[in-house]
């Protein structure tokens, strides 16, 4: 079973489109869309385990230029 998560992203002003495009090109990201509200981009990602997911968020997603803050919300199956 894979671990899935939503990554809520805040960006610099005017950077949401480029951040969404860069995120969607990242391995493990299944969806990246610009949104309105307190976050600018929401990403759906998946990985083999929680450690791999954390490494992807820190090493790949947070490295995208224009991101100011992320909040990772793992999906739970209740």
PDB file of C-alpha atoms in Angstrom:
ATOM      1  CA  UNK A   1       0.000   0.000   0.000  1.00  0.00           C
ATOM      2  CA  UNK A   2       1.293   3.450  -0.873  1.00  0.00           C
ATOM      3  CA  UNK A   3       1.207   6.480   1.398  1.00  0.00           C
ATOM      4  CA  UNK A   4      -0.706   9.409  -0.048  1.00  0.00           C
ATOM      5  CA  UNK A   5      -0.786  13.014   1.119  1.00  0.00           C
ATOM      6  CA  UNK A   6      -2.009  16.455   0.244  1.00  0.00           C
ATOM      7  CA  UNK A   7       0.659  19.142   0.374  1.00  0.00           C
ATOM      8  CA  UNK A   8      -0.770  22.619   0.935  1.00  0.00           C
ATOM      9  CA  UNK A   9       1.591  25.250  -0.428  1.00  0.00           C
ATOM     10  CA  UNK A  10       1.921  28.995   0.072  1.00  0.00           C
ATOM     11  CA  UNK A  11       3.927  30.840  -2.573  1.00  0.00           C
ATOM     12  CA  UNK A  12       5.424  34.233  -3.228  1.00  0.00           C
ATOM     13  CA  UNK A  13       2.983  36.607  -4.937  1.00  0.00           C
ATOM     14  CA  UNK A  14       2.609  35.714  -8.612  1.00  0.00           C
ATOM     15  CA  UNK A  15       4.420  32.370  -8.327  1.00  0.00           C
ATOM     16  CA  UNK A  16       1.521  29.929  -7.946  1.00  0.00           C
ATOM     17  CA  UNK A  17       1.385  28.981 -11.638  1.00  0.00           C
ATOM     18  CA  UNK A  18       5.112  28.242 -11.902  1.00  0.00           C
ATOM     19  CA  UNK A  19       5.119  26.393  -8.568  1.00  0.00           C
ATOM     20  CA  UNK A  20       2.179  24.202  -9.663  1.00  0.00           C
ATOM     21  CA  UNK A  21       3.923  23.422 -12.964  1.00  0.00           C
ATOM     22  CA  UNK A  22       7.209  22.531 -11.262  1.00  0.00           C
ATOM     23  CA  UNK A  23       5.428  20.435  -8.636  1.00  0.00           C
ATOM     24  CA  UNK A  24       3.478  18.493 -11.255  1.00  0.00           C
ATOM     25  CA  UNK A  25       6.774  17.532 -12.906  1.00  0.00           C
ATOM     26  CA  UNK A  26       8.089  16.090  -9.620  1.00  0.00           C
ATOM     27  CA  UNK A  27       8.273  12.308  -9.309  1.00  0.00           C
ATOM     28  CA  UNK A  28       5.599  11.118  -6.874  1.00  0.00           C
ATOM     29  CA  UNK A  29       3.241  14.045  -7.486  1.00  0.00           C
ATOM     30  CA  UNK A  30      -0.034  12.875  -8.994  1.00  0.00           C
ATOM     31  CA  UNK A  31      -1.809  16.248  -9.117  1.00  0.00           C
ATOM     32  CA  UNK A  32      -0.884  19.910  -8.604  1.00  0.00           C
ATOM     33  CA  UNK A  33      -3.431  22.690  -8.890  1.00  0.00           C
ATOM     34  CA  UNK A  34      -3.586  26.369  -8.121  1.00  0.00           C
ATOM     35  CA  UNK A  35      -6.330  27.328  -5.666  1.00  0.00           C
ATOM     36  CA  UNK A  36      -7.644  30.399  -3.866  1.00  0.00           C
ATOM     37  CA  UNK A  37      -7.735  30.915  -0.121  1.00  0.00           C
ATOM     38  CA  UNK A  38      -4.989  30.641   2.486  1.00  0.00           C
ATOM     39  CA  UNK A  39      -2.967  28.321   0.228  1.00  0.00           C
ATOM     40  CA  UNK A  40      -1.947  28.953  -3.367  1.00  0.00           C
ATOM     41  CA  UNK A  41      -1.273  25.414  -4.628  1.00  0.00           C
ATOM     42  CA  UNK A  42      -2.499  22.010  -3.491  1.00  0.00           C
ATOM     43  CA  UNK A  43      -0.492  18.933  -4.450  1.00  0.00           C
ATOM     44  CA  UNK A  44      -1.529  15.286  -4.192  1.00  0.00           C
ATOM     45  CA  UNK A  45       1.498  13.025  -3.786  1.00  0.00           C
ATOM     46  CA  UNK A  46       2.237   9.390  -3.117  1.00  0.00           C
ATOM     47  CA  UNK A  47       5.234   7.367  -1.987  1.00  0.00           C
ATOM     48  CA  UNK A  48       6.027   3.815  -0.861  1.00  0.00           C
ATOM     49  CA  UNK A  49       6.218   4.796   2.822  1.00  0.00           C
ATOM     50  CA  UNK A  50       6.080   7.805   5.136  1.00  0.00           C
ATOM     51  CA  UNK A  51       9.869   8.227   5.156  1.00  0.00           C
ATOM     52  CA  UNK A  52      10.008   8.361   1.360  1.00  0.00           C
ATOM     53  CA  UNK A  53       7.138  10.856   1.381  1.00  0.00           C
ATOM     54  CA  UNK A  54       8.965  13.071   3.876  1.00  0.00           C
ATOM     55  CA  UNK A  55      12.159  12.975   1.840  1.00  0.00           C
ATOM     56  CA  UNK A  56      10.242  13.896  -1.317  1.00  0.00           C
ATOM     57  CA  UNK A  57       8.580  16.863   0.398  1.00  0.00           C
ATOM     58  CA  UNK A  58      11.796  18.202   1.945  1.00  0.00           C
ATOM     59  CA  UNK A  59      14.251  17.458  -0.870  1.00  0.00           C
ATOM     60  CA  UNK A  60      12.073  18.031  -3.945  1.00  0.00           C
ATOM     61  CA  UNK A  61       8.882  19.958  -3.274  1.00  0.00           C
ATOM     62  CA  UNK A  62      10.239  22.479  -0.754  1.00  0.00           C
ATOM     63  CA  UNK A  63      13.180  23.131  -3.088  1.00  0.00           C
ATOM     64  CA  UNK A  64      10.877  24.566  -5.766  1.00  0.00           C
ATOM     65  CA  UNK A  65      11.562  28.271  -6.243  1.00  0.00           C
ATOM     66  CA  UNK A  66       8.737  30.495  -5.051  1.00  0.00           C
ATOM     67  CA  UNK A  67       7.467  28.301  -2.194  1.00  0.00           C
ATOM     68  CA  UNK A  68       7.332  30.055   1.159  1.00  0.00           C
ATOM     69  CA  UNK A  69       5.608  27.402   3.307  1.00  0.00           C
ATOM     70  CA  UNK A  70       4.182  23.883   3.065  1.00  0.00           C
ATOM     71  CA  UNK A  71       1.820  21.813   5.183  1.00  0.00           C
ATOM     72  CA  UNK A  72       1.765  18.075   4.518  1.00  0.00           C
ATOM     73  CA  UNK A  73      -1.476  16.207   5.303  1.00  0.00           C
ATOM     74  CA  UNK A  74      -1.151  12.416   4.992  1.00  0.00           C
ATOM     75  CA  UNK A  75      -4.304  10.618   3.880  1.00  0.00           C
ATOM     76  CA  UNK A  76      -5.736   8.181   6.444  1.00  0.00           C
ATOM     77  CA  UNK A  77      -8.128   5.360   5.676  1.00  0.00           C
ATOM     78  CA  UNK A  78     -10.573   5.102   8.565  1.00  0.00           C
TER      79      UNK A  78
END
